[in-house]
Coordinates of N, CA and C in Angstrom, one line a residue:
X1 N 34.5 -23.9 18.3 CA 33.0 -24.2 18.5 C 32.3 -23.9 17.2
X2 N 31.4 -24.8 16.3 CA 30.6 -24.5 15.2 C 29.3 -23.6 15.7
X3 N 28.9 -23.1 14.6 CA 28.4 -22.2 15.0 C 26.6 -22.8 15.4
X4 N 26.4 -23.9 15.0 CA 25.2 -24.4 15.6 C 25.4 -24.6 17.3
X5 N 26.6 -25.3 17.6 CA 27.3 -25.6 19.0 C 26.8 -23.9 19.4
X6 N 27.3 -23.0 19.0 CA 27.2 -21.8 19.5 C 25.3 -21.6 19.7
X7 N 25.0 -21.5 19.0 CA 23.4 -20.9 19.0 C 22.7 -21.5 20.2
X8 N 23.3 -23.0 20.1 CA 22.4 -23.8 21.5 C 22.8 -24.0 22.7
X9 N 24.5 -23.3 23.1 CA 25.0 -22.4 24.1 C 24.3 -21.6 24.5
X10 N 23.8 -20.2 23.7 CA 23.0 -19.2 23.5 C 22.4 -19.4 24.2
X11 N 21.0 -20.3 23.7 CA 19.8 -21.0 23.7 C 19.7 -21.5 24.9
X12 N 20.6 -22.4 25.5 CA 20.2 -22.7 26.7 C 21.0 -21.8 27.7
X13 N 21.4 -20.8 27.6 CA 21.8 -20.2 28.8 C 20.7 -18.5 28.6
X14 N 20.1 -18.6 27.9 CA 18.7 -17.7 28.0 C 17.9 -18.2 28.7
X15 N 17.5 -20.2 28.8 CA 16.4 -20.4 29.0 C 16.9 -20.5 30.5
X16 N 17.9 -20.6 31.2 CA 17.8 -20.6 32.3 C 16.9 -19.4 33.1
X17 N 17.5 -17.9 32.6 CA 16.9 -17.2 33.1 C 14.9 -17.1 33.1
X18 N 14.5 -18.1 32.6 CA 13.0 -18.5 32.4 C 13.0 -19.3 33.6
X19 N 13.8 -19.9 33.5 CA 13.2 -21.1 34.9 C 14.3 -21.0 36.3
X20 N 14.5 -19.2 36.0 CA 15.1 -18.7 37.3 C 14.2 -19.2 38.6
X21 N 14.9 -19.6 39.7 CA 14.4 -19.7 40.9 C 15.4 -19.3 42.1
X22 N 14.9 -17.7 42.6 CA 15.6 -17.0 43.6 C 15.4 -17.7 44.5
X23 N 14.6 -18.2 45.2 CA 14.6 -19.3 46.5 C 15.3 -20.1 46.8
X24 N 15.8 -20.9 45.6 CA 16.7 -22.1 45.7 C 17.9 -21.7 45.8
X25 N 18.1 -20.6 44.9 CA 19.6 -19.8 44.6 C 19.9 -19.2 45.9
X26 N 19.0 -18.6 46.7 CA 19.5 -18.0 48.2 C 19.6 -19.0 49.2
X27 N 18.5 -20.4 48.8 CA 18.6 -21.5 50.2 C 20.1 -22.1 49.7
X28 N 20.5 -22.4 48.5 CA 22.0 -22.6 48.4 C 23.2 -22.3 48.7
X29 N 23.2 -20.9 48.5 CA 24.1 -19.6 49.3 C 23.8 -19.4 50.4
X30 N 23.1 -19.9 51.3 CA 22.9 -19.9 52.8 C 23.4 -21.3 53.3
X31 N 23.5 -22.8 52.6 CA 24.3 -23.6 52.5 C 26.0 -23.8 52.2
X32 N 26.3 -22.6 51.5 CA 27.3 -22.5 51.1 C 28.1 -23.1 49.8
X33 N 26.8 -23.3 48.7 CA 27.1 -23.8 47.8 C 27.2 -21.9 47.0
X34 N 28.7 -21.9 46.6 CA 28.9 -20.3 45.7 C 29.6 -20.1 44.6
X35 N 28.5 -20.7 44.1 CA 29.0 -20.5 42.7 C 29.4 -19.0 41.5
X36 N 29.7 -19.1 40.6 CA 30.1 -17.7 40.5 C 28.7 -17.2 39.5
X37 N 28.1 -18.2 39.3 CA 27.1 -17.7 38.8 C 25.6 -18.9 38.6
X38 N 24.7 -18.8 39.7 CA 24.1 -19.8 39.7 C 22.1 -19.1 40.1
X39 N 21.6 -19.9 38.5 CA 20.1 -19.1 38.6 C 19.1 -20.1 39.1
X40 N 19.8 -21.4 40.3 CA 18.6 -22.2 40.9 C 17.6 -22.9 40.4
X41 N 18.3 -23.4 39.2 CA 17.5 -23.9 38.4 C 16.9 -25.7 39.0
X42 N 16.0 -26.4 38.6 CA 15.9 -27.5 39.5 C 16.3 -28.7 38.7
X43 N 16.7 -29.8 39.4 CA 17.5 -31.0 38.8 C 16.5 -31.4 37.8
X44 N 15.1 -31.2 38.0 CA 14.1 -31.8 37.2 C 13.9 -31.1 35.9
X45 N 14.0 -29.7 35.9 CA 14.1 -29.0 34.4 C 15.3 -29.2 34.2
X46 N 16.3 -29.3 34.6 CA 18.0 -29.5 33.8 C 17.5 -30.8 33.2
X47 N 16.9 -31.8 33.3 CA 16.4 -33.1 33.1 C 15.7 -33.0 31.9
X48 N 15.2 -32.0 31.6 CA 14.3 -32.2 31.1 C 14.9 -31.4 29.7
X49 N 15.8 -30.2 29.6 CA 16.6 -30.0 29.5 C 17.4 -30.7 28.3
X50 N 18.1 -31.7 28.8 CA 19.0 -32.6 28.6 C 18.4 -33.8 27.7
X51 N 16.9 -33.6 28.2 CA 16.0 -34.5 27.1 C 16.2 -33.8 25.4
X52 N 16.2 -33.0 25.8 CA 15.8 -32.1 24.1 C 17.2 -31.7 23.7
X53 N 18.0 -31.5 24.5 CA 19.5 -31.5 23.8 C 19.7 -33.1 23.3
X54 N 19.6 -33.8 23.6 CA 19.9 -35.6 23.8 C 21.6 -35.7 23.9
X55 N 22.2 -36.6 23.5 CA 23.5 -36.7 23.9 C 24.1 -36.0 22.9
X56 N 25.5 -34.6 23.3 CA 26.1 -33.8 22.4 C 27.5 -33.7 23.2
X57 N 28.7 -34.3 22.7 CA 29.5 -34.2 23.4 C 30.6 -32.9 22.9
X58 N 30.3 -32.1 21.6 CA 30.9 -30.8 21.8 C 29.8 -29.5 22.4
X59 N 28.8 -29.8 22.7 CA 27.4 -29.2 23.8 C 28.4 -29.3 25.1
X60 N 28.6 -30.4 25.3 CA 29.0 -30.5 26.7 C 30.1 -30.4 27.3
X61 N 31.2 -30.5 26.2 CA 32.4 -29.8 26.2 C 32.4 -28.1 26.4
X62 N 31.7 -27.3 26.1 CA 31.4 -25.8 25.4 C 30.7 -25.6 27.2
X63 N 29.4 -26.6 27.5 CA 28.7 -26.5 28.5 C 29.4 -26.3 30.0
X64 N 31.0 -27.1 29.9 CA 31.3 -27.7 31.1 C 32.3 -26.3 31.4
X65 N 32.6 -25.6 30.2 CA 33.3 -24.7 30.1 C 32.7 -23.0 30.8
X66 N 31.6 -23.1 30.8 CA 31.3 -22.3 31.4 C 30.9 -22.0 32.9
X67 N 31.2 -21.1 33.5 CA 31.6 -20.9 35.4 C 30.3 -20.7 35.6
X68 N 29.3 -21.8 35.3 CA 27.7 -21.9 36.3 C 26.9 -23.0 36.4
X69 N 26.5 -22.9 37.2 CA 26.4 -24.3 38.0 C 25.3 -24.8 37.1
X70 N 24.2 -24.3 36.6 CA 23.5 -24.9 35.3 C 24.3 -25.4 34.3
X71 N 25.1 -25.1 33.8 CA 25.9 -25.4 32.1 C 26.8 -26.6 32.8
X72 N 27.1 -27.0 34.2 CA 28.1 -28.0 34.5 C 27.0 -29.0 34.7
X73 N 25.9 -29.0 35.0 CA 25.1 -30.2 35.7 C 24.7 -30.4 34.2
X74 N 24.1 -29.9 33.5 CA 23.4 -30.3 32.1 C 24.6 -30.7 31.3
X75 N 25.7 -30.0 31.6 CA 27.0 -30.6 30.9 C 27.4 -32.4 31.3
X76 N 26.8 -32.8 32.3 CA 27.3 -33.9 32.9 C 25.7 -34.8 32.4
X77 N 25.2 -34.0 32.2 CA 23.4 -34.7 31.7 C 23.7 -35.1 29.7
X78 N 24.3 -34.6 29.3 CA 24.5 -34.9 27.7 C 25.6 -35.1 27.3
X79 N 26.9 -35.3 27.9 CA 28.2 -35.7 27.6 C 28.0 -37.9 27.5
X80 N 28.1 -38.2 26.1 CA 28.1 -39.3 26.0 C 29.4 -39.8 26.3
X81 N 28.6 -41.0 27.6 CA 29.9 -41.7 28.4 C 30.9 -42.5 27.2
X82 N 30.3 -42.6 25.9 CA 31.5 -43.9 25.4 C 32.8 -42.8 24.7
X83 N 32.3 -41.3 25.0 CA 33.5 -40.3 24.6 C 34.0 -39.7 25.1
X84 N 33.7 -39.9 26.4 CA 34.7 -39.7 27.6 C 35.9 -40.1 27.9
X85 N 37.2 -39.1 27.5 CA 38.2 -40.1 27.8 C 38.6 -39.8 28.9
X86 N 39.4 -40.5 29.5 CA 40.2 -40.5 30.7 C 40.9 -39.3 31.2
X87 N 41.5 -38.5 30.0 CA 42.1 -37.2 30.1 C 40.9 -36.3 30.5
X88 N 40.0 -36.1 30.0 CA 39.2 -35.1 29.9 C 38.5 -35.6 31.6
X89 N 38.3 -36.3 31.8 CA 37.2 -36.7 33.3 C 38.7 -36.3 34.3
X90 N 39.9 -36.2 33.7 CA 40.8 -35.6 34.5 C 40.3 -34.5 34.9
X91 N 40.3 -33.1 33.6 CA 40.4 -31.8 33.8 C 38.8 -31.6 34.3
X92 N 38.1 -32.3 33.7 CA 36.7 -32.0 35.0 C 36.8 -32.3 36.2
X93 N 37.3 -33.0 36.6 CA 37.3 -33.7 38.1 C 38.0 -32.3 39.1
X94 N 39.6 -32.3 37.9 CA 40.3 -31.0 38.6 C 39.3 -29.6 38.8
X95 N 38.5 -29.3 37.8 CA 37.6 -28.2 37.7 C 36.7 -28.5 38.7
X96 N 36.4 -29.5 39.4 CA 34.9 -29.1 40.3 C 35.2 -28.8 41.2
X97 N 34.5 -27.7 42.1 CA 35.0 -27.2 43.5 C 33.2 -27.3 44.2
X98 N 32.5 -27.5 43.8 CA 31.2 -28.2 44.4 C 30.5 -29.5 44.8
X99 N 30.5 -29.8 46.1 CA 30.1 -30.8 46.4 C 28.9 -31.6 44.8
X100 N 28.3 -30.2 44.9 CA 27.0 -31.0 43.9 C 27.2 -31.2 42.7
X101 N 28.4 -30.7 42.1 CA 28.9 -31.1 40.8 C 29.4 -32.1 40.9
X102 N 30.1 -32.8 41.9 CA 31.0 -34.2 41.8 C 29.9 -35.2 41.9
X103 N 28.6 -34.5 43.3 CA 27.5 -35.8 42.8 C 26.9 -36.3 41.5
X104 N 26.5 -34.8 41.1 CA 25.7 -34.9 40.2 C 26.7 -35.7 38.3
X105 N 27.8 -35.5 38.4 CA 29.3 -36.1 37.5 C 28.7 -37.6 37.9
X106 N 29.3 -37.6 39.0 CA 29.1 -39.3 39.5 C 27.7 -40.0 38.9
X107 N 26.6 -39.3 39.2 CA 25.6 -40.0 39.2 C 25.1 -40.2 37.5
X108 N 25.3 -38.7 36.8 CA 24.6 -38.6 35.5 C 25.4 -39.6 34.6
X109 N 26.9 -39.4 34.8 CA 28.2 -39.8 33.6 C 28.7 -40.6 34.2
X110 N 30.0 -40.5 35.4 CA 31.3 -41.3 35.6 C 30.8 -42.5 35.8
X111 N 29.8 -43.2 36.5 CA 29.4 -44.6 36.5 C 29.2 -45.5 35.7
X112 N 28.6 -44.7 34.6 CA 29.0 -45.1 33.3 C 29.8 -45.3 32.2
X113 N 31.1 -45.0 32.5 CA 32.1 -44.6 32.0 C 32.9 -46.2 32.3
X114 N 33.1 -46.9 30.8 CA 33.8 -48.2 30.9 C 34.9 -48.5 32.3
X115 N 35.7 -47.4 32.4 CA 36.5 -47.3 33.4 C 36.1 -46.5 34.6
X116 N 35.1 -46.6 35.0 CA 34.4 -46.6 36.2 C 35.4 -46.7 37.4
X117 N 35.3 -47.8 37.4 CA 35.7 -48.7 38.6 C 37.4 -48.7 38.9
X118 N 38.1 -48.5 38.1 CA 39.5 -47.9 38.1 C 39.6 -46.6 38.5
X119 N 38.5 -45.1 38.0 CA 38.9 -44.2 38.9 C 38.3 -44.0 40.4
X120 N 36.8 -44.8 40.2 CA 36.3 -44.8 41.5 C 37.6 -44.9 42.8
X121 N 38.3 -45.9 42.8 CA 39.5 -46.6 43.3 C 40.6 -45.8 43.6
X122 N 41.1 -45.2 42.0 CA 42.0 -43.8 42.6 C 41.5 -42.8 42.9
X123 N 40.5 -42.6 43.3 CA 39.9 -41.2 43.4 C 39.5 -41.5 45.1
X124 N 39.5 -42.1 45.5 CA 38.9 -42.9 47.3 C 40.3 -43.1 47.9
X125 N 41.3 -43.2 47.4 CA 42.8 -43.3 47.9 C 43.3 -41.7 48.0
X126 N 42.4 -40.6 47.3 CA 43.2 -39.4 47.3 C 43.2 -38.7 48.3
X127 N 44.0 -37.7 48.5 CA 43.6 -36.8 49.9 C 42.9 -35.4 49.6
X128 N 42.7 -35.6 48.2 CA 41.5 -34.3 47.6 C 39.9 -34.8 48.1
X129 N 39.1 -34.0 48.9 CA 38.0 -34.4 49.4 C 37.0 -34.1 48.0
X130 N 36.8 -34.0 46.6 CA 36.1 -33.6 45.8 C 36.4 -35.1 45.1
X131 N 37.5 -34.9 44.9 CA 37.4 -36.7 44.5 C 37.6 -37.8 45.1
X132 N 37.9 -37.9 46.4 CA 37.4 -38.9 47.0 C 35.4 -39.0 47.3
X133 N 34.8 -37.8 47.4 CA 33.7 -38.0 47.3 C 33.0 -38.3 45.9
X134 N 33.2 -38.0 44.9 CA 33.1 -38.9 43.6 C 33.5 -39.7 43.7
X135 N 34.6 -40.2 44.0 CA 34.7 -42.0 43.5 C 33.6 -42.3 44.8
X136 N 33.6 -42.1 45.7 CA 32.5 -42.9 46.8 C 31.1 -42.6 46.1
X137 N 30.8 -41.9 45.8 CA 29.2 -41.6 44.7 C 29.1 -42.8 43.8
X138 N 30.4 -42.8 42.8 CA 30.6 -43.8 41.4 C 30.4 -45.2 42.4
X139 N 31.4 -45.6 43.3 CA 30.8 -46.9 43.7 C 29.8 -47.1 44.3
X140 N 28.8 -46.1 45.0 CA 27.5 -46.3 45.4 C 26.7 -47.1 44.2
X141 N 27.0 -45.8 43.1 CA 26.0 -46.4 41.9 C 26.7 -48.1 41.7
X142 N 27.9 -48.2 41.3 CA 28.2 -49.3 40.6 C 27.3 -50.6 41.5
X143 N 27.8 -50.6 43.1 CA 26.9 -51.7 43.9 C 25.6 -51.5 43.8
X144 N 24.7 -50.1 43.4 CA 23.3 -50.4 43.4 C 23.2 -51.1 42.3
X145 N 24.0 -51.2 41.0 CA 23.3 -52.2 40.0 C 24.3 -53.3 39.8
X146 N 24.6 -53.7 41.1 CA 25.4 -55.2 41.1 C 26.5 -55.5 40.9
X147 N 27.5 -54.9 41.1 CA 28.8 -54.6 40.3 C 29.5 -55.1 41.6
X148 N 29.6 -56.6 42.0 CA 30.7 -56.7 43.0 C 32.1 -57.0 43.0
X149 N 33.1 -56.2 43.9 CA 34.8 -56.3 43.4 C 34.8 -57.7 43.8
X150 N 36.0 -57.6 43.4 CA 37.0 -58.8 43.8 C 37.5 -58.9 45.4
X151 N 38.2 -59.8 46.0 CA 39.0 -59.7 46.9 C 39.7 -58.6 47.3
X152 N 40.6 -58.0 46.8 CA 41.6 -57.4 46.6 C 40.8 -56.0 46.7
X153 N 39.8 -55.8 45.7 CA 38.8 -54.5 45.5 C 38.0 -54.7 46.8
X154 N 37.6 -55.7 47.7 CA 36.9 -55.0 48.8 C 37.4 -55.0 50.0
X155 N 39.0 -55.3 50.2 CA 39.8 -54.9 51.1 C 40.4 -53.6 50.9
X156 N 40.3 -53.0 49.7 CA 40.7 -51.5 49.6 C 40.1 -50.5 49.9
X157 N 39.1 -51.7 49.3 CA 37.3 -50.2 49.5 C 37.2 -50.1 51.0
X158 N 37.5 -51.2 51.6 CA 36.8 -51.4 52.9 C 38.2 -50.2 53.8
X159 N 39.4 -50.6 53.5 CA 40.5 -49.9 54.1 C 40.1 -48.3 54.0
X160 N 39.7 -47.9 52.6 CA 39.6 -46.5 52.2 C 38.4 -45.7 52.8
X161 N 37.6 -46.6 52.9 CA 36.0 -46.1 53.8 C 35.9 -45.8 55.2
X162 N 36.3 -46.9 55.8 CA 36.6 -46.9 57.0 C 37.2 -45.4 57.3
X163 N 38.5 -45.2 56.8 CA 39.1 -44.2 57.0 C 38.4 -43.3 57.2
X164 N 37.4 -43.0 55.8 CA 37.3 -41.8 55.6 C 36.1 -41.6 56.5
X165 N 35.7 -42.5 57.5 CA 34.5 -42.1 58.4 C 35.4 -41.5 59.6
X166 N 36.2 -41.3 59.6 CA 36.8 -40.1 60.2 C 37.2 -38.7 59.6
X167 N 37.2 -39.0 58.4 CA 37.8 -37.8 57.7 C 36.6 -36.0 58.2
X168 N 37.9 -35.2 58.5 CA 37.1 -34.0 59.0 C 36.4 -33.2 58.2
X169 N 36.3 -33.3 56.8 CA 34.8 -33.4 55.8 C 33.6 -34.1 56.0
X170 N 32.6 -33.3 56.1 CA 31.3 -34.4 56.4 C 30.5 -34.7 54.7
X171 N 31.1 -33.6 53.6 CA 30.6 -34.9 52.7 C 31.6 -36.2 52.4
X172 N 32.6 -35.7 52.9 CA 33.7 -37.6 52.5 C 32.6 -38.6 53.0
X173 N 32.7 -38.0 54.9 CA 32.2 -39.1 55.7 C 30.9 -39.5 55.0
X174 N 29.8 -38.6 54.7 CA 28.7 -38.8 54.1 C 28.8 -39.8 52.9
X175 N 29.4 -39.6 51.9 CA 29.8 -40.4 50.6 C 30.3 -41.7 51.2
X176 N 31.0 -41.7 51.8 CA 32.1 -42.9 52.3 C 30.6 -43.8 53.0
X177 N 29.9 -43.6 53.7 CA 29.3 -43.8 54.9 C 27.9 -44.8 53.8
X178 N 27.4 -44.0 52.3 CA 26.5 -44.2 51.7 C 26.9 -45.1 50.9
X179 N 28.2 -45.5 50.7 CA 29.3 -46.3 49.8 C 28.9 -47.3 50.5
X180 N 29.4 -47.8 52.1 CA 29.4 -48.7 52.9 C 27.7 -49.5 53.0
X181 N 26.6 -48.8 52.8 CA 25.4 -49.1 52.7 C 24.8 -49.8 51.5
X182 N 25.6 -49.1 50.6 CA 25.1 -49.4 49.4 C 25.8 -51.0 49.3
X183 N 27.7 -51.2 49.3 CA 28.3 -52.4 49.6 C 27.6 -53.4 50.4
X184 N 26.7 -53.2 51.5 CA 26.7 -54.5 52.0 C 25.3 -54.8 52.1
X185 N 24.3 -53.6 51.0 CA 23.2 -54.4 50.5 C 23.1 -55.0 49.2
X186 N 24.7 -55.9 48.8 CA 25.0 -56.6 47.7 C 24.6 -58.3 48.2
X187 N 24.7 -58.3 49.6 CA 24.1 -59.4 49.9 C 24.5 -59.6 51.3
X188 N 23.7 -60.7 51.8 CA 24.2 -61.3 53.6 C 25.7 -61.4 53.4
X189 N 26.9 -61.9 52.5 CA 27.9 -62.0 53.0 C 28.5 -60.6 52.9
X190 N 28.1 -59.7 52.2 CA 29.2 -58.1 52.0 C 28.6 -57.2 53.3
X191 N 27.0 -57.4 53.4 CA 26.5 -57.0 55.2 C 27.4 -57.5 55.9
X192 N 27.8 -58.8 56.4 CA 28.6 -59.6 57.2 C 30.0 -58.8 57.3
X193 N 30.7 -58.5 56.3 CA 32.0 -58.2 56.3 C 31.8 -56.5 56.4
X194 N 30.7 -55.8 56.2 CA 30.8 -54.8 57.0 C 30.7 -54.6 58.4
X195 N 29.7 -55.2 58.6 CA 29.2 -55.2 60.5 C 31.2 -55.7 60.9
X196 N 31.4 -56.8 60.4 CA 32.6 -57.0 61.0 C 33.9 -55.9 61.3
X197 N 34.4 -55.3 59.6 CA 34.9 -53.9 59.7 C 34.3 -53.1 60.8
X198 N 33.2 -52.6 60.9 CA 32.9 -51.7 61.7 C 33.1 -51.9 63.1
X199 N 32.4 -53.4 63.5 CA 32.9 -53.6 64.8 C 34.2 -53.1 65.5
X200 N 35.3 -52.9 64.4 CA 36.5 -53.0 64.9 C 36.7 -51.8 64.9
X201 N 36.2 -50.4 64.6 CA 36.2 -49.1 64.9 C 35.6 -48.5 65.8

């Protein structure tokens, strides 16, 4: 790590304790979100945050590295998607044990990530409920801005979803469930072939 990388490590893990918020940090731990070290900070200052760092992908390498739920979400807020490689969205993906880090991954970075749509796919086939609910987040985003599969791609998606609206996780089902919403407001025919899937459950 250079030693600028270092100062603005420093830097942003002081300013957290500024924009500490015990409320949030206890209504989370009463959710069961337990992190090993988490100062409640809100999505909107990590945002804001992430504005004045701008995109730093050894920031967010250094960021991701550290066990607190601020340094992983702002880590997923300034990690530039075109240097993301495939290995590394490996050992992050392995690293998250929070529902809200796999959202918040999905939503800030992986959707944007040229190969999207390939891990979304193996990650909805897995029997790890952290990455099956990421890839179902990643394809929410990809159909909110239009991204329709192929044949092949929406008899998988549709096979894998289905499923997981049984799965005994209720964020899968949740993810899987907002995946299926998001797919068939691509238009009257992907509505059609959901209503129809579903009927059959």
């Amino acid at each position: 790590m250079t030693e600028k990388t270092h100062e603005k490590l420093k830097q942003i893990k002081q300013s957290f304790r500024l924009l500490m918020n015990g409320e949030a940090n206890r209504s989370m731990r009463e959710k069961g979100l337990n992190y090993h070290l988490n100062w409640g900070v809100s999505l909107v200052d990590l945002r804001q945050m992430a504005k004045e760092y701008d995109k730093d992908y050894e920031l967010a390498i250094e960021l991701w590295k550290e066990n607190i739920r601020e340094c992983k979400i702002l880590a997923t807020m300034i990690m530039p998607a075109e240097r993301m490689l495939p290995e590394i969205v490996d050992i992050w993906v392995e690293q998250t044990q929070e529902v809200e880090i796999a959202e918040q991954a999905a939503f800030n970075l992986y959707q944007h990530l040229d190969f999207a749509p390939e891990i979304a796919f193996r990650w909805i086939s897995s029997n790890d409920a952290i990455r099956q609910i990421s890839g179902y987040h990643i394809l929410s985003r990809l159909f909110m801005r239009g991204l329709e599969p192929n044949e092949r791609g929406i008899n998988e998606f549709l096979d894998q979803a289905l499923a997981a609206l049984n799965d005994s996780n209720i964020s899968v089902r949740h993810a899987a469930t907002t995946s299926l919403q998001r797919f068939s407001e691509l238009g009257e025919d992907y509505s059609k072939i959901v209503d129809k899937a579903l009927s059959k459950i």
